[in-house]
Tab-separated table of C-alpha atoms and ligand atoms in Angstrom:
chain	number	residue	atom	x	y	z
A	1	MET	CA	98.925	66.305	86.652
A	2	LYS	CA	98.102	66.352	90.333
A	3	LEU	CA	100.532	67.213	93.101
A	4	TRP	CA	99.061	64.566	95.378
A	5	GLY	CA	98.049	61.403	93.447
A	6	GLY	CA	100.196	58.880	95.396
A	7	ARG	CA	97.835	57.676	98.100
A	8	PHE	CA	94.760	57.616	95.868
A	9	THR	CA	93.473	54.622	93.955
A	10	LYS	CA	90.593	56.289	92.117
A	11	GLU	CA	90.246	59.260	89.837
A	12	THR	CA	88.575	62.373	91.247
A	13	ASN	CA	84.955	62.775	90.266
A	14	GLN	CA	84.821	65.443	87.566
A	15	LEU	CA	82.345	67.628	89.419
A	16	ALA	CA	84.429	67.322	92.591
A	17	HIS	CA	87.523	68.347	90.640
A	18	ASP	CA	85.776	71.369	89.167
A	19	PHE	CA	84.346	72.339	92.529
A	20	ASN	CA	87.726	72.082	94.219
A	21	ALA	CA	89.828	73.696	91.508
A	22	SER	CA	90.916	77.316	91.777
A	23	LEU	CA	92.938	77.694	88.591
A	24	SER	CA	90.261	79.677	86.791
A	25	PHE	CA	90.783	82.520	89.252
A	26	ASP	CA	94.148	82.020	90.959
A	27	GLN	CA	95.954	82.182	87.594
A	28	ARG	CA	95.566	85.895	88.139
A	29	PHE	CA	98.616	85.790	90.420
A	30	TYR	CA	100.871	83.577	88.295
A	31	ARG	CA	103.562	86.279	88.421
A	32	GLN	CA	103.531	86.452	92.205
A	33	ASP	CA	103.536	82.643	92.405
A	34	ILE	CA	106.635	82.456	90.207
A	35	ASP	CA	108.371	85.302	92.061
A	36	GLY	CA	107.755	83.444	95.323
A	37	SER	CA	109.292	80.301	93.829
A	38	ILE	CA	112.294	82.272	92.609
A	39	ALA	CA	112.890	83.563	96.135
A	40	HIS	CA	112.398	80.067	97.554
A	41	VAL	CA	114.891	78.368	95.248
A	42	ASN	CA	117.504	81.052	95.839
A	43	MET	CA	117.155	80.432	99.542
A	44	LEU	CA	117.277	76.630	99.091
A	45	ALA	CA	120.571	77.004	97.194
A	46	LYS	CA	122.028	79.405	99.745
A	47	GLN	CA	121.263	76.865	102.467
A	48	GLY	CA	122.789	74.016	100.462
A	49	ILE	CA	119.428	72.240	100.111
A	50	VAL	CA	119.711	72.334	96.307
A	51	THR	CA	122.976	72.694	94.353
A	52	SER	CA	123.852	75.826	92.437
A	53	GLU	CA	123.356	73.924	89.141
A	54	GLU	CA	119.905	72.896	90.265
A	55	ARG	CA	119.213	76.476	91.303
A	56	PHE	CA	120.310	77.705	87.916
A	57	ALA	CA	118.126	75.216	86.040
A	58	ILE	CA	115.065	75.936	88.168
A	59	LEU	CA	115.502	79.715	87.910
A	60	ASN	CA	115.879	79.509	84.144
A	61	GLY	CA	112.803	77.343	83.920
A	62	LEU	CA	110.736	79.677	86.085
A	63	GLU	CA	111.804	82.818	84.224
A	64	GLY	CA	110.961	81.086	80.952
A	65	ILE	CA	107.509	80.115	82.174
A	66	LYS	CA	106.873	83.661	83.376
A	67	SER	CA	107.866	85.329	80.124
A	68	ASP	CA	106.082	82.721	78.000
A	69	ILE	CA	102.836	83.321	79.884
A	70	GLU	CA	103.337	87.065	79.569
A	71	ASN	CA	103.966	86.842	75.828
A	72	GLY	CA	101.043	84.514	75.269
A	73	ILE	CA	103.293	81.625	74.186
A	74	LEU	CA	102.325	79.463	77.136
A	75	GLU	CA	98.650	78.983	77.826
A	76	ILE	CA	97.551	78.137	81.339
A	77	SER	CA	95.708	74.917	80.610
A	78	PRO	CA	92.503	74.383	82.538
A	79	GLU	CA	92.965	70.766	83.646
A	80	TYR	CA	95.244	71.749	86.548
A	81	GLU	CA	93.883	72.191	90.036
A	82	ASP	CA	95.525	75.523	90.706
A	83	ILE	CA	98.268	77.874	89.549
A	84	HIS	CA	100.798	76.241	91.876
A	85	SER	CA	100.268	72.830	90.229
A	86	PHE	CA	100.406	74.362	86.773
A	87	VAL	CA	103.729	76.131	87.341
A	88	GLU	CA	105.352	73.140	89.033
A	89	ALA	CA	104.152	70.664	86.388
A	90	THR	CA	105.281	72.929	83.566
A	91	LEU	CA	108.663	73.359	85.220
A	92	ILE	CA	109.138	69.581	85.505
A	93	GLU	CA	108.013	69.148	81.916
A	94	ARG	CA	110.566	71.711	80.782
A	95	ILE	CA	113.641	70.981	82.912
A	96	GLY	CA	113.050	67.394	83.996
A	97	ASP	CA	113.582	65.848	87.435
A	98	THR	CA	115.418	68.850	88.891
A	99	GLY	CA	112.071	70.660	88.788
A	100	LYS	CA	110.771	68.172	91.347
A	101	LYS	CA	113.033	69.755	93.984
A	102	LEU	CA	111.345	73.157	93.873
A	103	HIS	CA	108.683	72.314	96.436
A	104	THR	CA	111.219	71.167	99.064
A	105	GLY	CA	110.342	72.653	102.458
A	106	ARG	CA	107.190	74.267	101.171
A	107	SER	CA	103.460	73.600	101.181
A	108	ARG	CA	100.752	75.097	99.045
A	109	ASN	CA	99.425	76.535	102.285
A	110	ASP	CA	102.355	78.882	102.841
A	111	GLN	CA	102.732	79.290	99.086
A	112	VAL	CA	99.194	80.565	98.567
A	113	ALA	CA	99.437	82.742	101.684
A	114	LEU	CA	102.527	84.327	100.128
A	115	ASP	CA	101.025	84.706	96.650
A	116	MET	CA	97.946	86.421	97.956
A	117	LYS	CA	100.018	88.767	100.121
A	118	LEU	CA	102.257	89.690	97.206
A	119	TYR	CA	99.201	90.246	95.040
A	120	VAL	CA	97.365	92.391	97.590
A	121	ARG	CA	100.539	94.393	98.193
A	122	ASP	CA	100.728	95.221	94.477
A	123	GLU	CA	97.047	96.103	94.344
A	124	ILE	CA	97.342	98.393	97.354
A	125	ALA	CA	99.951	100.355	95.392
A	126	GLU	CA	97.583	100.467	92.419
A	127	THR	CA	94.640	101.732	94.499
A	128	ASP	CA	96.884	104.295	96.162
A	129	GLY	CA	98.107	105.601	92.794
A	130	LEU	CA	94.537	105.940	91.531
A	131	LEU	CA	93.534	107.822	94.667
A	132	SER	CA	96.405	110.233	94.271
A	133	GLU	CA	95.256	110.979	90.680
A	134	LEU	CA	91.770	111.640	91.999
A	135	LEU	CA	93.156	113.955	94.678
A	136	LYS	CA	94.991	115.949	92.010
A	137	VAL	CA	91.724	116.551	90.162
A	138	ILE	CA	89.908	117.491	93.363
A	139	LEU	CA	92.693	119.915	94.260
A	140	ARG	CA	92.571	121.559	90.839
A	141	ILE	CA	88.826	122.130	91.233
A	142	MET	CA	89.405	123.496	94.729
A	143	LYS	CA	92.002	125.981	93.472
A	144	GLU	CA	89.694	127.234	90.742
A	145	ASN	CA	86.688	127.666	92.990
A	146	THR	CA	87.617	129.432	96.212
A	147	SER	CA	85.082	132.158	95.308
A	148	THR	CA	82.407	129.918	93.836
A	149	TYR	CA	79.640	130.379	96.370
A	150	MET	CA	77.097	127.688	96.947
A	151	PRO	CA	74.732	126.635	99.698
A	152	GLY	CA	76.043	124.238	102.319
A	153	PHE	CA	73.386	121.783	103.495
A	154	THR	CA	72.339	119.979	106.619
A	155	HIS	CA	69.400	117.555	106.375
A	156	LEU	CA	69.569	118.394	102.644
A	157	GLN	CA	68.129	121.801	103.630
A	158	LYS	CA	70.064	124.922	102.827
A	159	ALA	CA	72.056	125.857	105.911
A	160	GLN	CA	74.911	128.336	105.428
A	161	PRO	CA	76.808	129.433	102.354
A	162	VAL	CA	80.111	127.746	101.563
A	163	THR	CA	82.244	127.531	98.430
A	164	LEU	CA	82.743	124.771	95.922
A	165	ALA	CA	86.393	124.655	96.985
A	166	HIS	CA	85.304	124.019	100.551
A	167	HIS	CA	82.833	121.326	99.541
A	168	PHE	CA	85.430	119.508	97.433
A	169	GLY	CA	87.939	120.018	100.227
A	170	ALA	CA	85.813	117.743	102.403
A	171	TYR	CA	86.261	114.945	99.860
A	172	PHE	CA	89.969	115.667	99.641
A	173	GLU	CA	90.165	114.857	103.365
A	174	MET	CA	88.221	111.621	102.934
A	175	PHE	CA	90.380	110.251	100.142
A	176	ARG	CA	93.510	111.388	101.939
A	177	ARG	CA	92.440	109.345	104.957
A	178	ASP	CA	91.782	106.419	102.606
A	179	ARG	CA	95.377	106.585	101.447
A	180	GLY	CA	96.494	106.649	105.053
A	181	ARG	CA	94.473	103.520	105.729
A	182	LEU	CA	96.089	101.731	102.773
A	183	SER	CA	99.500	102.692	103.999
A	184	ASP	CA	98.733	101.344	107.496
A	185	ILE	CA	97.576	98.042	106.029
A	186	ARG	CA	100.655	97.819	103.826
A	187	LYS	CA	102.892	98.237	106.869
A	188	ARG	CA	101.020	95.765	109.039
A	189	MET	CA	100.787	93.040	106.417
A	190	ASN	CA	104.405	93.208	105.328
A	191	SER	CA	105.675	89.975	106.860
A	192	CYS	CA	106.522	86.895	104.829
A	193	PRO	CA	104.681	83.607	105.470
A	194	LEU	CA	106.909	81.476	103.215
A	195	GLY	CA	108.614	78.726	105.175
A	196	ALA	CA	105.646	78.166	107.475
A	197	GLY	CA	105.045	74.926	105.551
A	198	ALA	CA	101.655	73.281	105.869
A	199	LEU	CA	101.287	74.646	109.412
A	200	ALA	CA	104.244	73.642	111.563
A	201	GLY	CA	107.339	74.907	109.757
A	202	THR	CA	109.754	72.385	108.271
A	203	THR	CA	112.716	70.276	109.293
A	204	TYR	CA	114.892	71.740	106.525
A	205	PRO	CA	117.260	74.493	107.605
A	206	LEU	CA	115.406	77.249	105.761
A	207	ASP	CA	116.561	80.844	106.078
A	208	ARG	CA	113.179	82.538	106.290
A	209	ASP	CA	114.668	85.986	106.849
A	210	PHE	CA	116.528	85.676	103.568
A	211	THR	CA	113.326	84.867	101.652
A	212	ALA	CA	111.457	87.660	103.411
A	213	ASP	CA	114.148	90.151	102.536
A	214	PHE	CA	114.398	88.880	98.964
A	215	LEU	CA	110.695	89.567	98.437
A	216	GLY	CA	110.759	93.014	100.045
A	217	PHE	CA	109.106	92.063	103.331
A	218	ASP	CA	110.120	93.687	106.609
A	219	GLU	CA	110.362	90.345	108.400
A	220	ALA	CA	109.349	86.685	108.355
A	221	THR	CA	106.093	85.886	110.163
A	222	ARG	CA	106.498	84.758	113.787
A	223	ASN	CA	104.020	81.892	114.045
A	224	SER	CA	103.723	79.238	111.360
A	225	MET	CA	100.096	78.371	112.171
A	226	ASP	CA	99.059	82.000	111.975
A	227	SER	CA	101.075	82.403	108.777
A	228	VAL	CA	98.934	79.959	106.824
A	229	SER	CA	95.603	80.955	108.319
A	230	ASP	CA	95.862	84.727	108.517
A	231	ARG	CA	93.601	86.589	106.139
A	232	ASP	CA	93.323	89.744	108.267
A	233	TYR	CA	95.096	91.838	105.659
A	234	ILE	CA	92.466	90.894	103.084
A	235	ILE	CA	89.718	91.868	105.496
A	236	GLU	CA	91.481	95.156	106.213
A	237	TYR	CA	91.995	95.868	102.533
A	238	LEU	CA	88.365	95.069	101.720
A	239	SER	CA	87.327	97.299	104.570
A	240	ALA	CA	89.484	100.123	103.194
A	241	LEU	CA	88.028	99.522	99.713
A	242	SER	CA	84.525	99.595	101.192
A	243	THR	CA	85.287	102.944	102.820
A	244	ILE	CA	86.644	104.307	99.534
A	245	MET	CA	83.461	103.148	97.786
A	246	MET	CA	81.348	104.724	100.520
A	247	HIS	CA	83.141	108.033	99.919
A	248	LEU	CA	82.786	107.748	96.149
A	249	SER	CA	79.133	106.832	96.556
A	250	ARG	CA	78.396	109.903	98.684
A	251	PHE	CA	80.193	112.069	96.162
A	252	CYS	CA	78.195	110.474	93.326
A	253	GLU	CA	74.958	111.038	95.189
A	254	GLU	CA	75.763	114.742	95.428
A	255	ILE	CA	76.710	114.945	91.772
A	256	ILE	CA	73.449	113.246	90.824
A	257	ILE	CA	71.525	115.791	92.913
A	258	TRP	CA	73.563	118.721	91.564
A	259	ASN	CA	72.977	117.476	88.033
A	260	SER	CA	69.187	117.304	88.471
A	261	ASN	CA	66.865	119.731	86.676
A	262	GLU	CA	66.023	121.311	90.015
A	263	TYR	CA	69.625	122.122	90.990
A	264	ARG	CA	71.599	122.537	87.782
A	265	PHE	CA	74.843	123.129	89.690
A	266	VAL	CA	76.903	120.847	87.533
A	267	GLU	CA	77.085	119.831	83.901
A	268	LEU	CA	78.479	116.394	83.173
A	269	ASP	CA	80.546	116.041	80.054
A	270	ASP	CA	78.850	114.143	77.218
A	271	SER	CA	81.660	111.616	77.334
A	272	TYR	CA	80.602	110.614	80.858
A	273	SER	CA	76.807	110.680	80.373
A	274	THR	CA	74.260	108.490	78.670
A	275	GLY	CA	70.929	109.023	76.949
A	276	SER	CA	67.503	107.439	77.039
A	277	SER	CA	66.139	105.118	74.364
A	278	ILE	CA	62.737	106.766	74.528
A	279	MET	CA	63.116	110.306	75.912
A	280	PRO	CA	65.237	112.322	73.499
A	281	GLN	CA	65.873	115.155	75.936
A	282	LYS	CA	67.587	113.008	78.552
A	283	LYS	CA	71.217	113.096	79.578
A	284	ASN	CA	71.636	110.798	82.524
A	285	PRO	CA	74.355	110.558	85.178
A	286	ASP	CA	74.651	106.775	84.753
A	287	ILE	CA	78.330	106.608	85.651
A	288	ALA	CA	77.713	108.267	89.018
A	289	GLU	CA	74.713	106.023	89.629
A	290	LEU	CA	76.680	102.897	88.775
A	291	VAL	CA	79.533	103.825	91.092
A	292	ARG	CA	76.947	104.353	93.837
A	293	GLY	CA	75.353	101.026	92.912
A	294	LYS	CA	78.575	99.036	92.870
A	295	THR	CA	79.351	100.062	96.437
A	296	GLY	CA	77.079	97.282	97.718
A	297	ARG	CA	79.073	94.724	95.822
A	298	VAL	CA	82.323	95.720	97.537
A	299	TYR	CA	80.656	95.700	100.972
A	300	GLY	CA	79.410	92.221	100.048
A	301	ALA	CA	82.960	90.970	99.564
A	302	LEU	CA	83.940	92.267	102.997
A	303	ILE	CA	80.979	90.631	104.723
A	304	SER	CA	81.586	87.424	102.797
A	305	ILE	CA	85.210	86.990	103.886
A	306	LEU	CA	84.406	87.974	107.468
A	307	THR	CA	81.740	85.285	107.503
A	308	THR	CA	83.985	82.684	105.860
A	309	MET	CA	86.692	83.241	108.465
A	310	LYS	CA	84.555	83.385	111.571
A	311	GLY	CA	84.240	79.680	112.235
A	312	LEU	CA	87.584	78.358	111.041
A	313	PRO	CA	89.718	76.366	113.454
A	314	LEU	CA	93.480	76.659	113.050
A	315	ALA	CA	95.261	76.210	110.757
A	316	TYR	CA	94.557	76.027	106.974
A	317	ASN	CA	91.074	75.070	105.803
A	318	LYS	CA	89.935	74.942	102.213
A	319	ASP	CA	87.210	77.474	103.032
A	320	MET	CA	89.961	80.058	102.723
A	321	GLN	CA	90.119	79.525	98.985
A	322	GLU	CA	86.943	81.638	99.008
A	323	ASP	CA	89.106	84.663	99.836
A	324	LYS	CA	89.996	85.108	96.178
A	325	GLU	CA	87.140	85.612	93.734
A	326	LEU	CA	85.270	88.199	95.783
A	327	THR	CA	88.464	90.017	96.676
A	328	PHE	CA	89.512	90.192	93.039
A	329	ASP	CA	86.080	91.458	92.097
A	330	ALA	CA	86.132	94.088	94.848
A	331	ILE	CA	89.586	95.264	93.760
A	332	ASP	CA	88.580	95.507	90.085
A	333	THR	CA	85.357	97.254	91.014
A	334	THR	CA	86.944	99.806	93.311
A	335	ASN	CA	89.962	100.564	91.137
A	336	GLY	CA	87.687	100.865	88.107
A	337	CYS	CA	85.283	103.156	89.962
A	338	ILE	CA	88.074	105.458	91.194
A	339	ALA	CA	89.444	105.790	87.653
A	340	LEU	CA	86.023	106.473	86.133
A	341	PHE	CA	85.038	108.902	88.822
A	342	THR	CA	88.306	110.767	88.309
A	343	GLY	CA	87.599	111.141	84.596
A	344	MET	CA	84.047	112.245	85.255
A	345	ALA	CA	85.107	114.823	87.857
A	346	ASP	CA	87.909	116.103	85.658
A	347	THR	CA	85.551	116.840	82.775
A	348	MET	CA	82.503	118.242	84.560
A	349	THR	CA	81.766	121.941	84.576
A	350	PHE	CA	80.051	124.042	87.201
A	351	ASN	CA	77.200	126.457	86.816
A	352	ARG	CA	78.492	129.147	89.153
A	353	ASP	CA	75.538	131.520	88.715
A	354	ASN	CA	73.019	128.865	89.690
A	355	MET	CA	75.097	127.942	92.704
A	356	ALA	CA	75.310	131.539	93.906
A	357	LYS	CA	71.616	132.118	93.242
A	358	SER	CA	70.762	129.033	95.210
A	359	ALA	CA	73.020	130.137	98.056
A	360	MET	CA	71.217	133.471	98.253
A	361	ALA	CA	67.820	131.846	98.609
A	362	GLY	CA	66.725	129.761	101.563
A	363	PHE	CA	67.945	132.170	104.279
A	364	THR	CA	71.465	130.774	104.345
A	365	ASN	CA	72.523	134.133	105.826
A	366	ALA	CA	70.160	133.929	108.818
A	367	THR	CA	72.975	132.925	111.180
A	368	ASP	CA	75.026	135.888	110.014
A	369	ALA	CA	72.065	138.192	110.560
A	370	ALA	CA	71.867	136.923	114.142
A	371	ASP	CA	75.623	137.379	114.518
A	372	TYR	CA	75.195	140.989	113.345
A	373	LEU	CA	72.882	141.618	116.297
A	374	VAL	CA	75.285	139.870	118.675
A	375	ASN	CA	78.116	142.090	117.424
A	376	ASN	CA	75.879	145.037	118.272
A	377	GLY	CA	75.278	143.975	121.850
A	378	VAL	CA	72.244	141.656	121.625
A	379	ALA	CA	72.466	138.276	123.407
A	380	PHE	CA	72.610	135.383	120.920
A	381	ARG	CA	69.397	133.721	122.100
A	382	ASP	CA	67.479	137.004	121.698
A	383	ALA	CA	69.116	137.603	118.329
A	384	HIS	CA	68.042	134.103	117.225
A	385	GLY	CA	64.427	134.944	118.129
A	386	ILE	CA	64.497	138.304	116.317
A	387	ILE	CA	65.869	136.816	113.120
A	388	GLY	CA	63.329	134.010	113.367
A	389	GLN	CA	60.561	136.625	113.297
A	390	LEU	CA	62.171	138.376	110.330
A	391	VAL	CA	62.423	135.086	108.437
A	392	LEU	CA	58.724	134.520	109.042
A	393	LEU	CA	57.969	137.998	107.720
A	394	CYS	CA	60.090	137.381	104.614
A	395	LEU	CA	58.353	134.060	104.024
A	396	GLU	CA	54.997	135.844	104.101
A	397	LYS	CA	56.270	138.417	101.626
A	398	ASN	CA	58.105	135.805	99.580
A	399	ILE	CA	61.409	137.746	99.695
A	400	SER	CA	64.901	137.179	101.075
A	401	LEU	CA	66.464	138.879	104.110
A	402	GLY	CA	68.529	140.993	101.733
A	403	GLU	CA	65.377	142.314	100.090
A	404	LEU	CA	63.575	143.281	103.284
A	405	PRO	CA	63.444	147.098	103.701
A	406	LEU	CA	65.353	148.613	106.626
A	407	ASP	CA	62.233	150.008	108.298
A	408	GLU	CA	60.833	146.477	108.563
A	409	TYR	CA	64.061	145.428	110.283
A	410	GLN	CA	63.898	148.364	112.616
A	411	LYS	CA	60.271	147.689	113.528
A	412	ILE	CA	61.443	144.456	115.112
A	413	SER	CA	64.755	145.740	116.503
A	414	PRO	CA	66.166	149.281	116.503
A	415	VAL	CA	69.668	147.818	116.549
A	416	PHE	CA	69.572	147.270	112.772
A	417	LYS	CA	71.333	149.925	110.666
A	418	GLU	CA	72.012	150.275	106.944
A	419	ASP	CA	75.149	148.105	107.275
A	420	ILE	CA	72.972	145.007	107.886
A	421	TYR	CA	72.833	144.449	104.099
A	422	GLU	CA	76.584	144.349	103.800
A	423	ALA	CA	76.790	142.075	106.850
A	424	ILE	CA	74.501	139.461	105.325
A	425	SER	CA	75.741	139.575	101.740
A	426	LEU	CA	76.802	136.234	100.347
A	427	GLU	CA	80.394	137.343	100.097
A	428	THR	CA	80.573	138.550	103.698
A	429	CYS	CA	78.924	135.373	104.973
A	430	VAL	CA	81.624	133.250	103.383
A	431	GLU	CA	84.651	135.504	103.620
A	432	LYS	CA	84.201	136.214	107.316
A	433	ARG	CA	84.539	132.546	108.103
A	434	LEU	CA	88.258	132.436	108.617
A	435	THR	CA	88.874	129.905	111.338
A	436	LYS	CA	91.029	126.962	110.320
A	437	GLY	CA	89.019	124.653	108.073
A	438	ALA	CA	86.307	127.243	107.314
A	439	PRO	CA	85.269	128.293	103.781
A	440	GLY	CA	86.580	131.902	103.820
A	441	SER	CA	89.097	132.159	100.976
A	442	LYS	CA	91.980	133.100	103.249
A	443	ALA	CA	91.436	130.027	105.398
A	444	MET	CA	90.764	127.928	102.312
A	445	ASN	CA	93.967	129.025	100.581
A	446	ALA	CA	96.009	127.966	103.596
A	447	VAL	CA	94.440	124.506	103.424
A	448	ILE	CA	94.985	124.324	99.659
A	449	LYS	CA	98.684	125.045	100.192
A	450	GLU	CA	98.882	122.255	102.704
A	451	CYS	CA	97.060	119.840	100.365
A	452	GLU	CA	99.429	120.795	97.552
A	453	ALA	CA	102.463	120.078	99.706
A	454	TYR	CA	100.971	116.733	100.726
A	455	LEU	CA	100.496	115.683	97.103
A	456	GLU	CA	103.902	116.956	96.033
A	457	GLU	CA	105.695	115.054	98.768
A	458	GLY	CA	103.789	111.955	97.701
A	459	LYS	CA	103.679	111.211	101.372
A	460	ASP	CA	101.312	108.528	102.584
A	461	GLU	CA	100.397	108.925	106.178
B	501	LIG	N1	93.813	76.881	96.090
B	501	LIG	C1	94.148	76.793	97.467
B	501	LIG	C2	93.688	78.075	98.169
B	501	LIG	O1	93.398	78.995	97.510
B	501	LIG	C3	95.612	76.633	97.625
B	501	LIG	C4	96.032	75.961	98.899
B	501	LIG	C5	95.710	74.517	98.854
B	501	LIG	N2	96.063	73.879	100.073
B	501	LIG	C6	95.529	72.698	100.401
B	501	LIG	N3	95.893	72.219	101.551
B	501	LIG	N4	94.640	72.122	99.682
B	501	LIG	O2	93.588	78.155	99.352
């Protein structure tokens, strides 16, 4: 059954029907579609547009359809154009002519705008919940590793020593910001388009505030043309998902590097690794690589919807139907990747000795050696030059600064005393960094406390 057969004299070409139809993908939000209809019919009855008997019959019918779909009793049959047609036709089939009153004062344009908003709102909550689980795992690893020393990198070259807690703390901040972004979007999108009609409102005395309130929106939208043609919230959500994927991808890249034979910082659990069909020794970080790989797919959805929207005149255009498949795919991809990454992170183990060894090589304490001179009255630029010479000497001898004998130090500057070794030990280099946000364990513990409180409050910012 079509919702619009009246003015047509010919059947739709089959290919045209298939091309136009959205049921195969918009059935995903059947629940939201029915919830929207429930709100609508309650409002119609309150306004005296349908009688309370009609309301009762329609509500019963809709609830029945919802639970029958949920229980697998009612199959969504593929000949319908979209989920809206399917629900309405099934309602009429089940309760008779009264069902024909459901669509009073409504268009599929405001209906689909509502369904998609309700759906995205639910998915935002899902993504947020997954991120908070990930943050819990990151925080646990942070708490256990405030004294796990490792090299910090710039340009992928060893720079200064940090701790694993500090490194993971950086990702905690990223995913925390991601949650903040989701919460912003949720607030901004929370206005109800139902009642906007096709584009110009309706002549029925609808109470749009009632419907908005019924569905948990903060308000009804203020412009009916914008209501049916706004997809900003989808763009914002896809942008937030893209940023989450970018963060996950960076994290995966590091785990792949740390898992390499050369680094051996991290051991992935067997349950999150895969083998090779030919090389028996291999244990590959496929999950991390796939998360990194799938990032492009989510970016693609964002670029796709931006491009779809860029040339559309007001108000509704069928182009907008393209907002669904890619968005659904991006949501499934991102939510799936967060969950998998969380499991992988939760089960991986760290090779603390290798990390510390690596932090001791590569002159990660050179800055601290220069600071030692500064603390003993040498100007920083001169200190920089002196340590540069010492590094060169060590490179020639193939040793670290800690292994260079004191007399070699003193040949270049008499300022050096025995306490230089203590000043450039790995522990000192990290523990002396105590400014807010630095890796020293005192500073780190303060941040961990704050992160704990943030997760406990469940506050989204
Ligand atoms: N399947 C359509 C969509 O996703 C529903 C709205 C149809 N509106 C219309 N005027 N044809 O956008």
